[in-house]
Amino acid sequence: MAVPLTGPDRLFLGEVGSARDHRLHLALAARRPGPAPDSGELRRLVAESAARAPVLTYRLARGGWEPDPAFDPACHVVEYRVAPGRDVGAAVVDAVRANRLLPEHPLWSLMVVHGYAPDEHLLCYRVHHAFQDGMGAARIATRAVLLGRTVPAPDPDVAVRTPARARMRLLATSARLAAPSARLRPPPGRTGGARGVRTFFLRLDLAAFREIAAATGASVPQVGLAVLAGALRAWNPGHWRKAGRRGTTVSFPLNLNGRLRDGGLGNGVTTMPVVLPCAEPAARERLRGVMEQTSFERMAVYRRDRYPVRAPAAAFRLVRWLVPKAFPGRMTVSVIGVSLPLDGCFAVPPTYDTGGGVVSMVHSDTTVVVSCVLSAALAHGDRLPRLMEEALDELRREVAR
């Protein structure tokens, strides 16, 4: 049975041809030991994963998503070899750009990236953002593909539930996101004129996150938001000394899967505005400010009665055109937990240039990996990874006092 497209699905899809646009693709990659599997092994893994997670067989059709009666695992296998010594994050970005998705098939692929090292390879689950959101992609990649668990089929009734109160809550959230807020401002001396995005990857010390969480009662996502606030403050401290610039509002996605879209199809998240307290000079106070805004009770309010909203496709094409112009220099920050004993799981967010940035933090059993996609117009973006390391150390020291 077909599952109707929701508003966010239409927003990210735009037109069917955008399935070929790699800027709207996202991925979750896992570093695995040993030689890369051959194409036959990958096809078997895809077939087994699709049997465990029916969502993997759903393709775009007129009016929504429907199972592909001629699903072929071979259409979802990609092998990408890179030069020895190639940076693994850059290799995945290159693989996503070089291999397009075809709209007549389900909008995902399983990519194996190898050649950069003799003793390991990358297994990368790549999807179109209309097909799945980041948290849904992480859920399917970890449970169905890597852990061999079963995921229920998508519920066709979910996409049509849109109570009036859900629309009102969406309007209220949009108003909060649109409220005046300090934009991301790079340090002085920018050259300007650059287009596109730059992508950076950074591994942070999971032990530091756990020490801070144990001492303060914070969660890993809250520590991550506080670290980012400290890095943005250090990126351009003079920007935050001006009156009225207490912080910058970011979009913080919250997972609705398990209640709305347990099958993992489409976009099952809501967005909560969070003001990163970049003007606060004390690292511990920045964490306190983040914790107050992202308490369990406040997140529960934002999850309550939020459903995927349906609207005409033209309305969402207008939103897609308007958002980068109305909110330049804004940032989206997501934190995804994956229960895998693998060292180095990381996300590759969509690389669509909104004039701001996207930060994805993936924390597994062994590490925290941060992926930053920043507009090339924000000069000196390459400083942020080092500044995040320093902000984490600063917070750790203050908490230990």
Coordinates of C-alpha atoms in Angstrom, one line a residue:
M1 CA 0.0 0.0 0.0
A2 CA 1.3 3.5 -0.9
V3 CA 2.5 5.9 1.8
P4 CA 1.6 9.5 1.0
L5 CA 4.3 12.1 0.8
T6 CA 4.4 14.5 3.8
G7 CA 5.4 18.1 3.7
P8 CA 9.1 17.6 4.7
D9 CA 9.3 14.8 2.1
R10 CA 8.1 17.3 -0.6
L11 CA 10.4 19.9 0.8
F12 CA 13.5 17.8 0.3
L13 CA 12.3 16.2 -2.9
G14 CA 11.2 19.3 -4.8
E15 CA 10.9 17.5 -8.1
V16 CA 11.6 13.9 -9.1
G17 CA 14.8 15.0 -10.8
S18 CA 16.3 16.1 -7.5
A19 CA 16.9 12.4 -6.7
R20 CA 20.1 12.8 -8.9
D21 CA 21.2 15.8 -6.9
H22 CA 24.0 14.6 -4.5
R23 CA 23.6 17.8 -2.4
L24 CA 20.4 16.4 -1.0
H25 CA 21.9 13.0 -0.1
L26 CA 23.0 12.0 3.4
A27 CA 25.0 9.0 4.6
L28 CA 26.1 7.1 7.6
A29 CA 29.5 5.4 7.3
A30 CA 31.1 2.7 9.5
R31 CA 34.8 1.8 9.4
R32 CA 35.2 -2.0 9.4
P33 CA 38.3 -4.1 9.7
G34 CA 39.5 -6.5 7.0
P35 CA 39.2 -6.5 3.2
A36 CA 36.2 -5.1 1.5
P37 CA 33.4 -7.5 0.6
D38 CA 32.9 -8.3 -3.1
S39 CA 29.9 -7.4 -5.1
G40 CA 28.2 -10.8 -4.6
E41 CA 28.5 -10.4 -0.8
L42 CA 27.1 -6.9 -1.0
R43 CA 24.1 -8.0 -3.1
R44 CA 23.4 -10.7 -0.5
L45 CA 23.6 -8.1 2.3
V46 CA 21.3 -5.8 0.5
A47 CA 18.7 -8.6 -0.2
E48 CA 18.8 -9.7 3.5
S49 CA 18.6 -6.2 4.7
A50 CA 15.5 -5.5 2.5
A51 CA 13.9 -8.6 3.8
R52 CA 14.4 -7.4 7.4
A53 CA 13.4 -3.8 6.7
P54 CA 10.6 -3.5 4.1
V55 CA 11.2 0.3 3.8
L56 CA 14.3 -0.4 1.7
T57 CA 12.0 -1.7 -1.1
Y58 CA 9.9 1.5 -1.3
R59 CA 10.3 3.7 -4.3
L60 CA 8.9 7.1 -5.3
A61 CA 5.6 6.8 -7.2
R62 CA 2.8 9.1 -8.2
G63 CA 1.3 10.4 -5.0
G64 CA 3.7 8.8 -2.5
W65 CA 6.0 5.9 -1.7
E66 CA 5.1 2.3 -2.7
P67 CA 6.9 -1.1 -2.7
D68 CA 9.0 -1.7 -5.9
P69 CA 7.6 -5.0 -7.3
A70 CA 10.8 -5.5 -9.3
F71 CA 13.2 -4.6 -6.5
D72 CA 16.8 -5.6 -7.5
P73 CA 19.6 -5.6 -4.9
A74 CA 22.2 -5.1 -7.7
C75 CA 20.8 -1.6 -8.3
H76 CA 21.7 -0.6 -4.7
V77 CA 25.3 -1.7 -4.6
V78 CA 28.2 0.7 -5.2
E79 CA 31.9 -0.1 -5.0
Y80 CA 34.2 2.9 -4.8
R81 CA 38.0 2.6 -4.7
V82 CA 40.2 5.4 -3.6
A83 CA 43.9 6.1 -3.5
P84 CA 46.0 4.7 -0.5
G85 CA 46.2 7.2 2.3
R86 CA 43.1 9.1 1.3
D87 CA 41.2 10.8 4.2
V88 CA 38.2 8.6 4.9
G89 CA 35.7 11.4 5.4
A90 CA 36.7 13.0 2.1
A91 CA 36.5 9.6 0.4
V92 CA 32.9 9.2 1.5
V93 CA 32.0 12.7 0.3
D94 CA 33.6 11.9 -3.1
A95 CA 31.8 8.6 -3.3
V96 CA 28.4 10.2 -2.7
R97 CA 29.1 12.9 -5.3
A98 CA 30.3 10.5 -7.9
N99 CA 27.4 8.0 -7.7
R100 CA 23.9 9.3 -8.3
L101 CA 20.6 7.8 -7.3
L102 CA 18.0 6.9 -9.9
P103 CA 14.3 8.0 -9.3
E104 CA 12.9 4.8 -10.7
H105 CA 14.5 2.8 -7.9
P106 CA 14.3 3.2 -4.1
L107 CA 16.4 6.2 -3.2
W108 CA 19.2 4.6 -1.3
S109 CA 22.4 2.6 -1.9
L110 CA 24.9 0.6 0.1
M111 CA 28.4 1.8 -0.8
V112 CA 31.7 0.1 0.0
V113 CA 34.7 2.5 0.0
H114 CA 38.1 0.9 0.1
G115 CA 41.7 1.3 -1.0
Y116 CA 42.6 4.0 1.5
A117 CA 44.1 1.4 3.9
P118 CA 45.1 -2.2 3.5
D119 CA 43.4 -3.5 6.6
E120 CA 39.9 -1.8 6.7
H121 CA 37.1 -0.5 4.5
L122 CA 34.1 1.7 4.9
L123 CA 30.5 0.5 4.6
C124 CA 28.3 3.5 3.8
Y125 CA 24.5 3.6 3.8
R126 CA 23.5 6.6 1.6
V127 CA 19.9 7.9 1.1
H128 CA 18.1 10.8 -0.4
H129 CA 16.8 13.2 2.3
A130 CA 13.3 12.9 1.1
F131 CA 13.5 9.1 1.5
Q132 CA 14.7 9.3 5.1
D133 CA 15.9 11.8 7.7
G134 CA 19.2 11.4 9.4
M135 CA 17.9 9.6 12.4
G136 CA 15.8 7.2 10.3
A137 CA 18.8 6.5 8.1
A138 CA 20.9 5.8 11.2
R139 CA 18.3 3.5 12.6
I140 CA 17.9 1.4 9.4
A141 CA 21.7 1.3 8.8
T142 CA 22.5 0.1 12.3
R143 CA 19.6 -2.2 13.0
A144 CA 18.8 -3.8 9.6
V145 CA 22.1 -3.6 7.7
L146 CA 24.8 -3.9 10.4
L147 CA 23.1 -5.7 13.3
G148 CA 20.7 -7.9 11.3
R149 CA 17.5 -6.9 13.2
T150 CA 14.0 -6.7 11.9
V151 CA 12.3 -3.3 11.4
P152 CA 8.5 -3.1 10.9
A153 CA 7.0 -2.0 7.5
P154 CA 6.0 1.6 7.1
D155 CA 2.5 2.5 8.2
P156 CA 0.5 4.1 5.3
D157 CA -1.9 5.8 7.8
V158 CA 0.8 7.8 9.6
A159 CA 1.4 10.3 6.8
V160 CA -2.3 11.4 6.7
R161 CA -2.6 12.3 10.4
T162 CA -2.3 16.0 10.6
P163 CA -4.4 17.4 13.5
A164 CA -5.0 21.2 13.5
R165 CA -3.0 21.6 16.6
A166 CA 0.0 20.1 14.8
R167 CA -0.2 22.8 12.2
M168 CA -0.4 25.5 14.9
R169 CA 2.6 24.0 16.7
L170 CA 4.6 24.0 13.4
L171 CA 3.7 27.7 12.8
A172 CA 4.8 28.5 16.4
T173 CA 8.1 26.7 15.9
S174 CA 8.8 28.4 12.6
A175 CA 8.2 31.8 14.3
R176 CA 10.7 31.0 17.0
L177 CA 13.3 29.9 14.4
A178 CA 12.6 33.2 12.4
A179 CA 13.0 35.4 15.5
P180 CA 16.0 37.8 15.4
S181 CA 19.2 36.0 16.3
A182 CA 22.9 36.6 15.8
R183 CA 24.1 35.0 12.5
L184 CA 27.2 32.9 12.2
R185 CA 29.9 35.5 11.6
P186 CA 33.4 34.4 10.7
P187 CA 36.5 36.2 11.9
P188 CA 37.5 39.4 10.2
G189 CA 39.5 39.2 7.0
R190 CA 37.1 37.1 5.0
T191 CA 37.5 37.2 1.2
G192 CA 33.9 36.6 0.4
G193 CA 32.4 35.5 -2.9
A194 CA 33.0 31.7 -2.4
R195 CA 30.2 29.4 -3.3
G196 CA 29.3 25.8 -2.4
V197 CA 30.2 24.1 0.9
R198 CA 33.2 22.8 2.7
T199 CA 33.1 19.6 4.8
F200 CA 35.2 18.8 7.9
F201 CA 35.3 15.8 10.1
L202 CA 36.6 15.6 13.7
R203 CA 36.9 12.9 16.3
L204 CA 36.3 14.0 19.9
D205 CA 37.2 12.2 23.1
L206 CA 34.2 10.2 24.3
A207 CA 35.8 9.8 27.7
A208 CA 35.6 13.6 28.1
F209 CA 31.9 13.6 27.2
R210 CA 31.2 10.9 29.8
E211 CA 33.2 12.7 32.5
I212 CA 31.3 15.9 31.9
A213 CA 28.0 14.1 31.8
A214 CA 28.7 12.3 35.0
A215 CA 29.7 15.4 36.9
T216 CA 26.9 17.7 35.7
G217 CA 24.0 15.4 34.9
A218 CA 24.1 16.4 31.2
S219 CA 23.5 14.2 28.3
V220 CA 25.9 13.6 25.4
P221 CA 23.8 15.8 23.1
Q222 CA 23.8 18.6 25.6
V223 CA 27.6 18.4 26.1
G224 CA 27.9 18.5 22.3
L225 CA 25.8 21.7 22.0
A226 CA 27.8 23.4 24.7
V227 CA 31.1 22.5 23.0
L228 CA 29.8 23.9 19.7
A229 CA 28.7 27.1 21.5
G230 CA 32.2 27.5 22.9
A231 CA 33.8 26.9 19.5
L232 CA 31.6 29.5 17.8
R233 CA 32.5 32.0 20.6
A234 CA 36.2 31.4 20.1
W235 CA 35.8 31.5 16.3
N236 CA 35.0 35.2 16.5
P237 CA 34.9 36.5 20.1
G238 CA 34.4 40.1 19.1
H239 CA 31.2 39.3 17.4
W240 CA 29.6 38.2 20.8
R241 CA 30.8 41.2 22.8
K242 CA 28.3 43.5 21.1
A243 CA 25.1 44.3 23.0
G244 CA 22.1 42.1 22.3
R245 CA 24.1 39.2 20.9
R246 CA 23.6 36.6 23.5
G247 CA 23.7 33.6 21.2
T248 CA 22.6 32.2 17.9
T249 CA 19.5 30.1 17.3
V250 CA 20.1 26.7 15.8
S251 CA 17.6 24.1 14.6
F252 CA 17.8 21.0 16.8
P253 CA 16.0 18.0 15.2
L254 CA 14.1 15.6 17.6
N255 CA 13.3 12.1 16.6
L256 CA 9.7 11.0 16.3
N257 CA 10.4 7.5 15.1
G258 CA 8.9 4.8 17.2
R259 CA 5.6 6.8 17.5
L260 CA 5.0 8.1 14.1
R261 CA 7.3 6.5 11.5
D262 CA 8.7 3.4 13.1
G263 CA 9.2 1.9 9.6
G264 CA 11.9 4.5 8.8
L265 CA 10.3 6.0 5.7
G266 CA 10.4 9.7 5.0
N267 CA 11.1 12.5 7.5
G268 CA 9.9 11.7 11.0
V269 CA 11.5 14.5 13.0
T270 CA 10.4 17.8 14.5
T271 CA 12.6 20.8 15.0
M272 CA 13.3 22.5 18.3
P273 CA 14.9 26.0 18.4
V274 CA 17.9 26.2 20.7
V275 CA 19.9 29.3 21.4
L276 CA 23.6 28.5 21.7
P277 CA 24.8 30.8 24.5
C278 CA 28.0 31.9 22.6
A279 CA 28.2 35.2 24.5
E280 CA 28.6 33.5 27.9
P281 CA 32.4 33.5 28.8
A282 CA 32.2 30.5 31.2
A283 CA 32.1 27.1 29.7
R284 CA 30.1 25.6 32.5
E285 CA 27.5 28.3 32.3
R286 CA 27.2 27.7 28.5
L287 CA 26.4 24.0 29.4
R288 CA 23.9 25.1 32.0
G289 CA 22.2 27.3 29.4
V290 CA 22.0 24.5 26.9
M291 CA 20.7 22.1 29.6
E292 CA 17.8 24.4 30.5
Q293 CA 16.7 24.6 26.9
T294 CA 17.0 20.9 26.1
S295 CA 15.5 19.4 29.3
F296 CA 13.5 16.2 28.9
E297 CA 10.3 18.1 29.7
R298 CA 10.9 20.7 27.0
M299 CA 11.8 18.1 24.4
A300 CA 8.6 16.2 25.3
V301 CA 6.6 19.4 24.6
Y302 CA 8.1 19.8 21.2
R303 CA 7.4 16.1 20.4
R304 CA 3.8 16.2 21.6
D305 CA 1.2 16.3 18.9
R306 CA 3.8 16.8 16.1
Y307 CA 3.0 15.0 13.0
P308 CA 4.2 15.2 9.4
V309 CA 2.3 18.0 7.8
R310 CA 0.7 17.7 4.3
A311 CA 0.5 20.6 1.9
P312 CA 0.6 21.2 -1.9
A313 CA 4.0 20.6 -3.5
A314 CA 4.2 24.2 -4.7
A315 CA 4.1 25.5 -1.1
F316 CA 7.1 23.4 -0.2
R317 CA 9.0 24.4 -3.3
L318 CA 8.5 28.0 -2.2
V319 CA 9.8 27.2 1.3
R320 CA 12.8 25.5 -0.2
W321 CA 13.6 28.6 -2.2
L322 CA 12.8 31.0 0.6
V323 CA 14.5 29.5 3.6
P324 CA 18.2 30.1 2.6
K325 CA 17.3 33.7 1.8
A326 CA 15.3 34.3 4.9
F327 CA 17.7 32.6 7.4
P328 CA 21.2 33.1 6.0
G329 CA 24.0 32.2 8.3
R330 CA 21.9 29.8 10.5
M331 CA 22.9 26.3 11.6
T332 CA 21.2 22.9 12.1
V333 CA 22.8 20.7 14.7
S334 CA 21.8 17.0 15.1
V335 CA 23.2 14.4 17.6
I336 CA 22.7 10.8 16.7
G337 CA 23.5 7.8 19.0
V338 CA 24.3 4.4 17.5
S339 CA 24.7 1.2 19.5
L340 CA 27.7 -0.2 17.6
P341 CA 31.1 -1.4 18.9
L342 CA 32.7 0.0 15.7
D343 CA 35.4 2.7 15.9
G344 CA 34.6 5.6 13.8
C345 CA 30.9 5.7 12.7
F346 CA 30.2 9.1 11.2
A347 CA 27.5 11.0 9.2
V348 CA 27.8 12.9 6.0
P349 CA 25.0 15.6 6.1
P350 CA 23.4 17.0 3.0
T351 CA 25.8 19.5 1.3
Y352 CA 23.1 21.9 0.0
D353 CA 24.4 25.4 0.6
T354 CA 22.0 27.4 2.9
G355 CA 24.5 30.1 3.7
G356 CA 25.0 28.7 7.1
G357 CA 26.0 25.2 8.2
V358 CA 25.0 21.7 9.4
V359 CA 26.7 19.9 12.2
S360 CA 26.1 16.2 12.8
M361 CA 27.5 14.5 15.9
V362 CA 27.4 10.7 15.9
H363 CA 28.3 9.0 19.2
S364 CA 28.8 5.3 19.3
D365 CA 30.2 2.9 22.0
T366 CA 33.7 4.1 21.3
T367 CA 33.8 7.6 20.0
V368 CA 32.1 10.9 19.0
V369 CA 32.6 12.0 15.4
V370 CA 31.6 15.4 14.3
S371 CA 30.8 16.2 10.7
C372 CA 30.6 19.9 9.7
V373 CA 29.2 21.2 6.4
L374 CA 29.7 24.9 6.2
S375 CA 28.9 27.4 3.5
A376 CA 32.1 28.4 1.7
A377 CA 31.0 32.0 2.2
L378 CA 31.9 31.5 5.9
A379 CA 35.6 32.0 5.7
H380 CA 38.0 30.3 8.2
G381 CA 35.6 27.4 8.7
D382 CA 38.6 25.1 8.8
R383 CA 39.4 26.5 12.3
L384 CA 36.2 25.2 13.8
P385 CA 37.3 21.5 14.3
R386 CA 40.4 22.7 16.4
L387 CA 38.2 25.1 18.3
M388 CA 35.7 22.3 19.2
E389 CA 38.6 20.3 20.6
E390 CA 39.7 23.3 22.7
A391 CA 36.1 24.0 23.8
L392 CA 35.7 20.4 25.0
D393 CA 39.0 20.6 27.0
E394 CA 37.9 23.9 28.5
L395 CA 34.6 22.5 29.6
R396 CA 36.2 19.4 31.0
R397 CA 38.7 21.5 33.1
E398 CA 35.9 23.8 34.5
V399 CA 33.8 20.8 35.5
A400 CA 36.7 19.2 37.2
R401 CA 37.4 22.2 39.5

